[in-house]
Coordinates of C-alpha atoms in Angstrom, one line a residue:
Chain H
M1 CA -17.2 36.1 -28.7
N2 CA -18.2 32.7 -29.0
N3 CA -20.3 31.0 -26.3
A4 CA -20.5 27.7 -25.0
D5 CA -21.6 25.7 -21.6
L6 CA -18.9 23.4 -22.0
A7 CA -15.6 24.0 -24.2
I8 CA -13.8 20.4 -24.5
V9 CA -9.8 20.7 -25.3
G10 CA -9.0 17.5 -27.3
A11 CA -11.1 14.8 -29.5
G12 CA -9.7 11.7 -28.4
P13 CA -11.0 9.1 -26.2
T14 CA -11.7 11.4 -23.3
G15 CA -12.9 14.4 -25.0
L16 CA -15.3 12.5 -27.3
S17 CA -16.8 10.3 -24.3
A18 CA -17.6 13.4 -22.6
A19 CA -19.1 14.7 -25.9
L20 CA -21.5 11.7 -26.0
V21 CA -22.7 12.4 -22.7
A22 CA -22.9 16.4 -22.1
P23 CA -24.6 17.6 -25.6
R24 CA -27.4 14.7 -25.0
A25 CA -28.4 16.3 -21.7
G26 CA -28.7 19.6 -23.5
L27 CA -25.4 21.4 -23.0
K28 CA -23.9 23.7 -25.9
V29 CA -20.6 22.2 -26.7
W30 CA -17.5 23.0 -28.3
I31 CA -14.7 20.8 -29.1
F32 CA -11.0 21.8 -30.1
D33 CA -8.5 19.3 -31.4
D34 CA -5.4 19.8 -33.0
N35 CA -5.7 16.8 -35.6
A36 CA -7.5 16.7 -38.9
L37 CA -9.7 13.9 -37.6
P38 CA -11.1 13.2 -34.3
G39 CA -9.8 10.1 -32.3
G40 CA -6.9 11.3 -30.8
Q41 CA -3.7 8.8 -30.6
Y42 CA -5.5 5.5 -29.6
F43 CA -8.4 5.8 -32.2
R44 CA -6.0 7.5 -34.7
Q45 CA -8.2 7.3 -38.2
L46 CA -6.5 6.4 -41.5
P47 CA -7.0 9.2 -44.3
K48 CA -10.7 9.3 -45.6
Q49 CA -9.5 8.5 -48.9
Y50 CA -8.5 5.0 -48.0
R51 CA -11.0 2.3 -48.6
K52 CA -10.9 -0.9 -46.7
T53 CA -11.1 -4.2 -48.7
Q54 CA -11.4 -6.7 -45.8
K55 CA -11.6 -6.9 -42.2
T56 CA -8.0 -6.9 -40.6
V57 CA -6.6 -7.0 -37.0
Y58 CA -6.3 -3.3 -37.1
D59 CA -10.1 -3.1 -37.2
K60 CA -10.8 -4.6 -33.6
E61 CA -11.6 -1.1 -32.2
H62 CA -13.6 -0.2 -35.0
G63 CA -17.1 -0.6 -33.0
R64 CA -15.9 1.6 -30.1
A65 CA -14.7 4.1 -32.4
A66 CA -17.5 4.4 -34.7
E67 CA -19.6 4.9 -31.7
L68 CA -17.3 7.7 -30.4
F69 CA -17.3 9.6 -33.8
T70 CA -21.1 10.0 -33.6
A71 CA -20.3 12.7 -30.9
I72 CA -19.2 15.4 -33.2
H73 CA -22.4 15.3 -35.2
H74 CA -24.9 16.1 -32.5
P75 CA -26.6 19.1 -33.3
N76 CA -25.5 20.7 -29.6
V77 CA -21.7 20.1 -30.8
T78 CA -19.5 22.6 -32.5
Y79 CA -16.4 20.5 -33.5
L80 CA -13.3 22.3 -34.7
P81 CA -10.4 20.4 -36.0
N82 CA -6.9 21.7 -36.8
A83 CA -7.7 24.0 -33.9
T84 CA -4.9 25.0 -31.1
V85 CA -6.0 26.3 -27.9
W86 CA -3.0 28.4 -26.9
E87 CA -4.3 30.9 -24.4
N88 CA -6.7 31.7 -21.3
P89 CA -6.7 35.7 -21.5
D90 CA -9.3 36.0 -18.8
P91 CA -11.0 33.4 -16.5
G92 CA -13.4 31.1 -18.3
I93 CA -12.2 32.3 -21.9
L94 CA -10.0 30.3 -24.1
A95 CA -8.4 31.6 -27.3
F96 CA -8.0 29.3 -30.0
A97 CA -5.9 29.0 -33.4
A98 CA -7.8 27.7 -36.2
G99 CA -7.0 29.3 -39.5
E100 CA -10.0 31.7 -40.7
R101 CA -11.8 30.0 -37.6
S102 CA -9.3 31.6 -34.8
G103 CA -11.3 33.1 -32.2
R104 CA -12.4 33.2 -28.5
I105 CA -14.7 31.2 -26.6
E106 CA -16.3 31.9 -23.0
A107 CA -17.4 28.8 -21.4
K108 CA -19.2 27.9 -18.3
A109 CA -17.1 25.0 -17.9
I110 CA -13.8 23.6 -19.6
L111 CA -12.9 20.1 -19.9
I112 CA -9.2 19.6 -20.4
A113 CA -8.7 16.0 -22.3
C114 CA -5.3 16.6 -24.0
G115 CA -3.9 12.9 -23.5
A116 CA -0.2 12.2 -23.2
S117 CA 2.8 12.1 -25.3
D118 CA 6.0 9.8 -24.9
R119 CA 8.2 10.7 -21.8
P120 CA 11.2 11.8 -23.3
V121 CA 14.4 10.1 -21.8
P122 CA 17.5 11.5 -23.6
F123 CA 20.3 8.9 -24.2
P124 CA 23.5 9.4 -26.7
G125 CA 22.2 9.5 -30.1
W126 CA 18.3 9.5 -29.5
T127 CA 18.2 12.4 -32.1
L128 CA 19.1 10.3 -35.0
P129 CA 16.6 9.7 -37.9
G130 CA 15.4 6.2 -37.2
V131 CA 14.9 6.8 -33.7
V132 CA 11.2 7.0 -33.2
T133 CA 8.7 7.1 -29.9
A134 CA 6.6 4.4 -29.4
G135 CA 3.2 6.5 -29.6
G136 CA 5.1 7.7 -33.0
L137 CA 5.5 4.2 -34.4
Q138 CA 1.7 3.5 -33.3
N139 CA 0.3 6.6 -35.0
L140 CA 2.5 5.5 -38.3
V141 CA 0.8 2.2 -38.3
K142 CA -2.6 3.5 -37.2
G143 CA -2.6 6.7 -39.4
A144 CA -1.1 5.3 -42.2
R145 CA -0.2 1.7 -42.1
V146 CA 3.2 2.4 -42.5
V147 CA 6.3 1.0 -40.8
P148 CA 9.6 2.8 -40.5
G149 CA 11.9 0.0 -41.2
E150 CA 12.8 -3.8 -41.7
R151 CA 14.8 -4.5 -38.7
A152 CA 13.9 -2.8 -35.5
V153 CA 14.8 -2.8 -31.7
V154 CA 12.0 -1.7 -29.2
A155 CA 13.4 -0.4 -25.9
G156 CA 12.3 1.4 -23.1
N157 CA 9.8 0.8 -20.3
G158 CA 6.4 -0.3 -20.1
P159 CA 3.4 -2.1 -21.6
L160 CA 3.2 -0.3 -24.9
L161 CA 6.8 -2.2 -25.8
M162 CA 4.6 -5.2 -26.5
V163 CA 2.1 -3.7 -28.5
V164 CA 4.6 -1.8 -30.6
A165 CA 6.6 -5.0 -31.3
A166 CA 3.4 -6.8 -32.2
N167 CA 2.6 -4.2 -34.8
L168 CA 5.9 -4.3 -36.4
I169 CA 6.0 -8.4 -36.5
R170 CA 2.5 -8.2 -38.1
A171 CA 3.8 -5.7 -40.7
G172 CA 6.5 -8.1 -41.6
A173 CA 9.4 -6.4 -39.9
E174 CA 12.1 -8.3 -38.2
V175 CA 12.2 -7.3 -34.4
A176 CA 15.9 -8.0 -33.6
A177 CA 15.1 -7.1 -29.5
V178 CA 12.7 -5.9 -27.2
A179 CA 14.5 -4.5 -24.2
E180 CA 12.1 -3.6 -21.0
A181 CA 14.2 -2.0 -18.4
A182 CA 12.0 -3.2 -15.7
P183 CA 12.3 -6.6 -14.3
A184 CA 8.5 -7.2 -15.4
K185 CA 8.7 -11.0 -15.6
A186 CA 9.9 -11.4 -12.2
R187 CA 7.2 -9.1 -10.8
L188 CA 4.4 -10.7 -12.8
W189 CA 3.2 -13.5 -10.7
R190 CA 3.0 -11.4 -7.4
N191 CA 0.8 -8.9 -9.2
L192 CA -1.4 -11.2 -11.2
P193 CA -4.2 -11.2 -9.1
R194 CA -4.4 -7.3 -9.3
L195 CA -3.8 -7.6 -13.1
L196 CA -6.8 -10.0 -13.5
H197 CA -9.2 -7.3 -12.4
A198 CA -9.1 -6.6 -16.2
P199 CA -8.6 -10.0 -17.7
E200 CA -9.5 -8.5 -21.2
I201 CA -6.0 -6.5 -20.9
V202 CA -4.2 -9.5 -19.5
K203 CA -5.5 -11.6 -22.6
L204 CA -4.2 -8.9 -25.2
A205 CA -1.0 -9.0 -23.6
V206 CA -0.6 -12.9 -23.9
N207 CA -1.7 -12.5 -27.3
Y208 CA 1.3 -10.0 -27.8
R209 CA 3.7 -12.3 -26.2
G210 CA 2.7 -15.2 -28.2
L211 CA 3.1 -13.4 -31.4
M212 CA 6.4 -12.1 -30.2
A213 CA 7.3 -15.7 -29.3
K214 CA 6.1 -17.1 -32.7
A215 CA 8.4 -14.4 -34.5
G216 CA 11.4 -15.3 -32.4
A217 CA 11.6 -11.4 -31.0
P218 CA 13.3 -11.5 -27.9
Y219 CA 11.9 -10.0 -25.0
R220 CA 14.5 -9.2 -22.3
C221 CA 13.4 -7.7 -18.9
G222 CA 16.0 -5.6 -17.0
E223 CA 17.6 -4.3 -20.1
T224 CA 17.9 -0.8 -21.5
V225 CA 19.0 1.0 -24.5
I226 CA 22.3 3.1 -23.8
E227 CA 23.3 4.3 -27.2
A228 CA 21.8 4.6 -30.5
R229 CA 24.6 5.0 -33.5
G230 CA 24.9 6.0 -36.8
G231 CA 25.9 8.7 -39.3
D232 CA 23.0 10.6 -40.9
E233 CA 20.6 7.7 -40.0
L234 CA 20.6 5.2 -37.3
E235 CA 22.5 1.9 -37.7
E236 CA 23.0 0.2 -34.8
V237 CA 22.0 0.4 -31.0
V238 CA 23.8 -0.8 -27.8
L239 CA 21.8 -2.2 -25.0
A240 CA 22.9 -3.0 -21.4
P241 CA 21.6 -4.6 -18.2
I242 CA 19.9 -2.0 -15.7
D243 CA 18.9 -2.6 -12.2
T244 CA 16.0 -1.3 -10.4
R245 CA 17.8 1.9 -9.0
G246 CA 18.8 3.0 -12.6
H247 CA 22.3 1.6 -12.5
I248 CA 23.7 0.4 -15.9
D249 CA 26.3 -2.2 -16.3
R250 CA 28.2 -1.1 -19.4
A251 CA 30.5 -3.8 -19.2
K252 CA 27.5 -6.3 -20.4
A253 CA 26.6 -4.1 -23.1
R254 CA 25.9 -5.7 -26.6
T255 CA 25.6 -4.2 -29.9
V256 CA 22.4 -5.0 -32.3
A257 CA 22.6 -3.8 -35.7
C258 CA 19.0 -2.1 -36.7
D259 CA 17.3 0.6 -39.1
T260 CA 14.8 1.4 -36.6
L261 CA 14.7 1.9 -32.7
V262 CA 11.4 2.4 -31.1
A263 CA 12.1 4.2 -27.8
G264 CA 9.2 4.0 -25.5
F265 CA 9.8 5.2 -21.8
G266 CA 6.1 5.3 -20.9
L267 CA 3.8 8.3 -21.1
N268 CA 3.7 11.8 -19.6
P269 CA 0.3 13.5 -19.3
S270 CA 0.2 16.9 -21.3
I271 CA 0.3 19.4 -18.9
E272 CA 0.7 22.6 -20.6
M273 CA -2.9 23.5 -20.5
Y274 CA -3.1 23.2 -16.7
R275 CA 0.3 25.4 -16.6
L276 CA -1.5 28.0 -18.9
L277 CA -4.9 27.9 -16.5
G278 CA -2.9 27.9 -13.2
C279 CA -4.3 24.4 -12.1
E280 CA -2.2 23.1 -9.2
V281 CA -0.5 20.2 -10.0
T282 CA 0.9 17.3 -8.4
Y283 CA 3.5 14.7 -9.1
N284 CA 3.0 10.7 -9.2
S285 CA 5.8 9.0 -11.3
Y286 CA 3.7 5.9 -11.4
R287 CA 1.1 7.6 -13.6
G288 CA 3.2 9.7 -15.5
G289 CA 4.7 12.5 -13.3
W290 CA 3.1 15.8 -13.3
M291 CA -0.7 15.9 -13.6
P292 CA -3.4 18.2 -12.2
K293 CA -4.8 18.0 -8.7
R294 CA -8.7 16.8 -9.0
S295 CA -11.6 16.2 -6.8
E296 CA -13.6 13.0 -6.8
D297 CA -15.8 14.7 -9.7
L298 CA -12.6 15.1 -11.8
E299 CA -12.4 19.2 -11.0
T300 CA -9.3 20.7 -10.9
S301 CA -8.4 23.3 -8.4
I302 CA -10.0 25.9 -10.2
P303 CA -13.9 25.8 -9.9
G304 CA -15.3 24.7 -13.6
I305 CA -12.3 23.4 -15.0
F306 CA -12.1 19.7 -15.1
A307 CA -9.7 17.3 -16.0
A308 CA -9.8 13.6 -17.5
G309 CA -8.2 10.6 -19.3
D310 CA -4.3 10.3 -19.6
G311 CA -3.8 14.1 -19.6
A312 CA -4.9 13.9 -15.9
G313 CA -2.6 10.7 -14.9
I314 CA -2.0 7.8 -17.4
G315 CA -4.3 5.3 -17.1
G316 CA -5.0 4.0 -20.5
V317 CA -7.8 4.2 -23.1
E318 CA -10.5 2.3 -20.9
F319 CA -9.8 4.8 -18.1
A320 CA -9.9 7.7 -20.7
L321 CA -13.4 6.4 -22.0
I322 CA -14.7 6.1 -18.7
E323 CA -13.4 9.3 -17.1
G324 CA -14.5 11.1 -20.3
K325 CA -18.0 10.2 -19.7
L326 CA -18.0 10.8 -16.2
A327 CA -16.7 14.3 -16.8
G328 CA -19.4 15.0 -19.0
T329 CA -22.2 13.8 -16.6
V330 CA -20.8 15.7 -13.7
I331 CA -20.5 18.9 -15.7
A332 CA -24.0 18.3 -17.1
R333 CA -25.3 18.1 -13.4
N334 CA -23.3 20.9 -12.1
L335 CA -24.9 23.3 -14.9
G336 CA -28.2 22.2 -14.1
A337 CA -28.7 20.2 -17.3
L338 CA -29.0 16.9 -15.4
G339 CA -30.7 16.5 -12.3
E340 CA -28.9 15.2 -8.9
R341 CA -30.6 11.8 -9.1
D342 CA -30.2 11.2 -12.5
A343 CA -26.4 12.1 -12.6
A344 CA -25.8 9.8 -9.6
I345 CA -27.7 7.0 -11.3
Q346 CA -25.6 7.4 -14.6
A347 CA -22.2 8.0 -12.8
A348 CA -22.6 5.0 -10.3
P349 CA -21.7 2.5 -13.0
L350 CA -18.8 4.6 -14.2
R351 CA -17.4 4.9 -10.8
S352 CA -17.4 1.2 -10.2
R353 CA -15.8 0.3 -13.5
L354 CA -13.1 2.9 -12.8
E355 CA -12.7 1.3 -9.4
R356 CA -12.0 -2.1 -11.3
F357 CA -9.6 -0.7 -13.6
R358 CA -7.6 1.5 -11.0
K359 CA -7.0 -1.9 -9.2
F360 CA -5.8 -3.2 -12.5
R361 CA -3.5 -0.1 -12.8
V362 CA -2.0 -0.6 -9.5
G363 CA -0.8 -4.2 -10.8
L364 CA 0.5 -2.7 -13.9
E365 CA 2.4 -0.2 -12.2
R366 CA 4.1 -2.7 -9.7
V367 CA 5.1 -4.5 -12.7
Y368 CA 6.5 -1.8 -14.7
A369 CA 7.7 0.5 -12.1
P370 CA 10.8 2.1 -14.0
P371 CA 14.1 2.6 -12.4
A372 CA 14.5 5.4 -10.0
T373 CA 16.3 7.7 -12.3
W374 CA 17.2 7.7 -16.1
T375 CA 19.8 10.3 -15.9
E376 CA 22.6 8.0 -15.9
L377 CA 21.9 7.2 -19.5
M378 CA 23.0 10.8 -20.3
T379 CA 26.6 11.8 -21.4
E380 CA 27.9 15.4 -21.6
D381 CA 27.4 15.2 -25.6
T382 CA 23.7 13.9 -25.3
V383 CA 21.1 16.6 -26.5
V384 CA 18.7 17.1 -23.5
C385 CA 16.5 19.9 -25.4
R386 CA 15.9 18.9 -29.2
C387 CA 14.5 22.3 -30.4
E388 CA 17.3 24.5 -29.2
D389 CA 20.1 21.8 -29.6
V390 CA 21.2 22.0 -25.9
S391 CA 23.7 19.4 -24.6
L392 CA 24.0 18.0 -21.0
G393 CA 27.5 19.7 -21.1
E394 CA 26.1 23.2 -21.8
V395 CA 23.6 22.7 -19.0
R396 CA 26.3 21.6 -16.6
E397 CA 28.8 24.6 -17.8
R398 CA 26.0 27.2 -16.8
E399 CA 25.3 25.4 -13.4
A400 CA 28.9 25.8 -12.7
Q401 CA 28.7 29.6 -13.4
G402 CA 25.6 29.6 -11.0
F403 CA 22.8 29.5 -13.2
T404 CA 21.0 26.6 -11.1
S405 CA 17.4 26.8 -10.8
A406 CA 15.2 25.5 -13.7
F407 CA 14.3 29.3 -14.6
A408 CA 17.9 30.2 -14.7
I409 CA 18.7 27.3 -16.8
K410 CA 16.1 27.7 -19.1
G411 CA 17.2 31.6 -19.5
S412 CA 20.9 30.8 -20.0
T413 CA 20.7 28.1 -22.4
R414 CA 17.3 28.4 -23.9
M415 CA 16.3 24.9 -22.8
S416 CA 12.6 24.6 -23.0
M417 CA 12.3 27.8 -25.1
G418 CA 11.9 26.2 -28.6
R419 CA 9.3 25.3 -30.9
C420 CA 8.1 22.4 -28.7
Q421 CA 7.5 24.8 -25.9
G422 CA 9.0 22.7 -23.4
R423 CA 6.7 19.9 -23.8
N424 CA 9.5 17.7 -24.6
C425 CA 12.4 18.9 -22.5
L426 CA 10.8 20.0 -19.2
P427 CA 10.6 16.6 -17.9
T428 CA 14.5 16.2 -18.5
L429 CA 15.2 19.8 -17.1
A430 CA 13.1 18.6 -13.7
A431 CA 14.9 15.2 -13.5
L432 CA 18.4 16.6 -14.0
I433 CA 17.8 19.2 -11.2
A434 CA 16.4 16.5 -8.8
A435 CA 19.3 14.2 -9.3
R436 CA 21.9 17.1 -8.9
D437 CA 20.3 18.5 -5.7
G438 CA 19.2 15.0 -4.4
V439 CA 15.6 16.0 -4.2
A440 CA 12.3 14.4 -5.5
V441 CA 11.4 15.6 -8.9
E442 CA 8.1 17.3 -7.5
Q443 CA 10.1 19.7 -5.3
V444 CA 11.6 21.2 -8.4
D445 CA 10.6 24.5 -9.2
L446 CA 9.4 24.5 -12.9
P447 CA 9.6 27.8 -15.2
R448 CA 6.2 29.5 -15.3
G449 CA 4.0 28.3 -18.1
R450 CA 3.4 31.1 -20.5
P451 CA 1.3 31.4 -23.5
P452 CA 1.2 30.2 -26.1
A453 CA 0.8 27.0 -24.5
R454 CA 1.4 25.3 -28.0
L455 CA 2.8 27.2 -31.0
V456 CA 0.5 29.4 -33.4
T457 CA 1.2 31.8 -36.3
I458 CA 0.6 35.3 -36.1
G459 CA -1.1 34.8 -39.1
D460 CA -3.8 32.7 -37.4
L461 CA -4.2 35.3 -34.6
L462 CA -4.7 38.0 -37.2
Q463 CA -7.8 36.2 -38.2
E464 CA -9.3 36.7 -34.7
D465 CA -12.4 38.7 -34.7
L466 CA -11.8 41.0 -31.8
P467 CA -13.4 44.5 -30.8
A468 CA -10.9 47.2 -31.2
P469 CA -8.8 47.6 -28.1
V470 CA -9.4 50.5 -26.1
F471 CA -6.1 52.6 -25.2
P472 CA -5.7 54.6 -22.1
A473 CA -5.5 58.3 -22.8
D474 CA -1.9 59.1 -23.6
P475 CA -0.2 60.6 -20.8
H476 CA 2.3 62.0 -23.2
L477 CA -0.2 64.1 -25.2
P478 CA -1.3 67.4 -23.8
R479 CA -5.0 67.0 -22.7
G480 CA -7.8 67.1 -25.4
E481 CA -5.2 66.3 -28.5
E482 CA -6.0 62.4 -28.1
V483 CA -5.0 60.6 -31.6
T484 CA -7.9 58.8 -32.7
Chain W
M1 CA 9.2 -19.8 -53.1
T2 CA 11.0 -16.3 -52.9
K3 CA 10.9 -13.8 -50.3
Q4 CA 8.4 -10.7 -51.0
P5 CA 10.5 -7.7 -50.8
F6 CA 9.6 -5.6 -47.9
D7 CA 7.3 -2.9 -48.1
R8 CA 7.0 -0.2 -45.6
R9 CA 3.6 0.1 -46.7
I10 CA 1.2 -2.6 -45.1
A11 CA -1.2 -3.4 -47.7
T12 CA -3.4 -6.0 -46.4
G13 CA -7.2 -5.0 -46.5
L14 CA -6.4 -1.9 -47.9
D15 CA -7.0 0.2 -51.0
R16 CA -5.3 3.5 -51.0
G17 CA -6.3 4.7 -54.1
E18 CA -4.3 6.3 -56.8
A19 CA -0.8 7.1 -56.1
F20 CA 0.8 10.5 -57.1
T21 CA 4.2 12.0 -56.7
F22 CA 5.6 15.1 -54.7
S23 CA 9.1 16.4 -55.0
F24 CA 11.8 15.7 -52.1
D25 CA 14.9 17.8 -52.8
G26 CA 13.9 17.6 -56.4
K27 CA 13.5 14.1 -56.8
P28 CA 9.8 12.6 -57.2
V29 CA 8.4 10.4 -54.1
E30 CA 4.9 8.7 -54.6
A31 CA 2.4 9.0 -51.9
Y32 CA -1.2 8.3 -51.8
P33 CA -4.2 10.9 -51.2
G34 CA -4.6 11.6 -47.5
E35 CA -1.0 10.5 -46.5
S36 CA 1.3 12.8 -44.5
V37 CA 4.4 13.9 -45.8
A38 CA 6.7 12.3 -43.1
A39 CA 4.6 8.7 -43.8
A40 CA 5.3 9.0 -47.4
L41 CA 9.0 9.9 -47.0
I42 CA 9.6 7.1 -44.5
A43 CA 7.6 4.7 -46.6
H44 CA 10.0 5.8 -49.4
G45 CA 13.0 5.0 -47.0
R46 CA 14.0 8.6 -46.3
R47 CA 14.4 9.3 -42.6
K48 CA 16.5 12.6 -42.7
F49 CA 14.1 15.4 -42.8
R50 CA 16.5 18.2 -41.8
D51 CA 19.7 19.3 -39.8
T52 CA 19.8 21.6 -37.0
L53 CA 20.9 25.3 -36.8
K54 CA 23.5 25.0 -34.0
R55 CA 25.1 21.7 -34.1
E56 CA 24.2 20.6 -37.6
M57 CA 22.6 17.4 -36.3
P58 CA 20.7 15.3 -38.4
R59 CA 17.1 14.9 -37.4
G60 CA 13.8 13.1 -38.8
L61 CA 10.2 11.7 -37.5
Y62 CA 10.4 11.4 -33.5
C63 CA 6.9 11.9 -31.6
G64 CA 4.9 11.4 -34.8
M65 CA 1.9 13.6 -33.3
G66 CA 2.7 16.9 -33.5
V67 CA 4.3 17.3 -30.3
C68 CA 8.2 17.7 -30.6
W69 CA 8.6 19.7 -33.9
E70 CA 11.5 17.6 -35.0
C71 CA 10.1 16.7 -38.5
I72 CA 10.1 20.0 -39.6
M73 CA 10.9 20.6 -43.4
V74 CA 10.6 23.3 -46.2
I75 CA 7.3 22.7 -47.8
D76 CA 6.1 24.8 -50.6
G77 CA 8.3 27.4 -50.0
R78 CA 7.4 27.7 -46.3
A79 CA 10.1 26.7 -43.5
A80 CA 9.4 24.9 -40.3
V81 CA 6.4 23.0 -41.4
R82 CA 5.7 19.8 -39.4
A83 CA 5.9 17.1 -42.0
C84 CA 3.8 14.6 -39.5
M85 CA 1.0 16.9 -39.7
T86 CA 1.0 18.2 -43.5
Q87 CA -0.9 16.2 -46.2
A88 CA 0.9 15.4 -49.1
E89 CA -0.3 16.9 -52.1
P90 CA 0.3 16.2 -55.8
G91 CA 3.3 18.6 -57.0
M92 CA 4.1 19.6 -53.7
K93 CA 7.6 20.9 -53.2
V94 CA 9.4 19.4 -50.1
E95 CA 13.1 20.1 -49.0
T96 CA 15.2 19.2 -46.3
Q97 CA 15.3 22.1 -43.9
H98 CA 19.0 23.1 -43.3
G99 CA 19.0 25.2 -39.9
L100 CA 16.5 27.8 -39.9
G101 CA 15.6 27.2 -43.5
P102 CA 16.6 29.5 -46.7
P103 CA 16.0 33.2 -45.7
A104 CA 13.6 33.8 -48.3
T105 CA 11.2 31.1 -46.7
M106 CA 10.9 33.2 -43.4
T107 CA 8.1 35.4 -44.5
G108 CA 5.6 34.3 -41.8
A109 CA 2.2 33.0 -42.5
P110 CA 1.0 32.4 -46.0

């Protein structure tokens, strides 16, 4: 069994920030990440083989990224790329799959820094090749400098739509429409004082809008994608006005021809680790849905297990960087590597910076508050679970037979039992039940989270160096004749 | 001045090194060292990576970060490999995955 003071799950902005702090205080730290290179989504790196020949707009975060990446080289750090943490067999122990290095680790503290992924919002045609998420588009640009098509529609909800549109325009693609579901423009002025708590981010948004205006990419608020159409690939999308309650005016729909649809409906914290570990979760629709309950010190309901960054509630990269450092500081203090006074001195500026971005966040959340529900977008034929190919109609059919709870729908349709382990469909399942029963989403009982939290191969598990299991005496054998 | 043909690979400020080819359903596709199979196929203009078992629906890259498993393909004889998380290699054999993939590919881990 491997041992560490701190096990960090995720080498994105949060995990790396924590790893800048805790090892320097003397903690022995292991970092697990399921990507080949550190950086997570925001600081996703180009392949190491690529050579930059000149500075471009894509390098504006180079300085911060380079500092973060130094974390993995600290002598107190063991960094495991291509590693999937999949089980929590005993308190304080994590099992991970990482090819030949697969194994288990016992850690005095655990920091879950798993980030977020795009909120899945099903609509007719959303499974067509050519429809990608906002995060997926960003990753193609950051990780490969590739854009998926030359005429795109960007639709959904949230500030990421502007970033995506700007990246497409910079790559020379035509952005035929940007449809923001929230009436963001109308809400902007009222919330500007709050937004100006982070003037650097407001400035970025102004730049994106300038780029969009210059390229003639129309940014419409109060409009949503209602359908993607095509044969084997996307050919056109249908957009329609939507009000703040989520009601769609289909009579005013318009069709836009395009080869790419970037659908970004905001982000969901990755909660599978908290579900696996048994941390209590809470629901906040403004910050991405389910997230772990946390103390001021970022500790979850289970002592010794900490949660920070987007995976603990969407806040964006600035939040993630600060919370990561704060988590590293607090954990070092709790484990006795950092004195109370030193820890307080280090934490104070982090907490006040966090407070500033929190005020900004409130403004942002008010501007982009999504429609009350997205369930009106779905038709009977719409796929609600991609892995198991389950349509809304099949769910409705089972409900009519009495399979009404989340668990019963899961068991009878296989929804959420596929390769993504429910990561891409549980929010939909919960939203459907909430809308059906007229209750809040947080009142829906999710099926239990079970290992593996993420898909792993048996081959990986066979690499685990575990002691031989001790079997109880076999009651079916006569005494004294145990098989060895 | 004539308009430059649209290139899905952004060229500015980047030297990708020497291109190589892998095969996609028997036809050559160009890729650069370090590029994922998904990025190379998309740069090549190919978006459909598989069709599904139950409803035989076309699917391709969706989340782009290893979460959704929509971009799975048959790669070097192994089914259900995520194209977005797999680096393209010279001579690699990439195939569209139909349903679960050919029975012979379901042999477990390599």
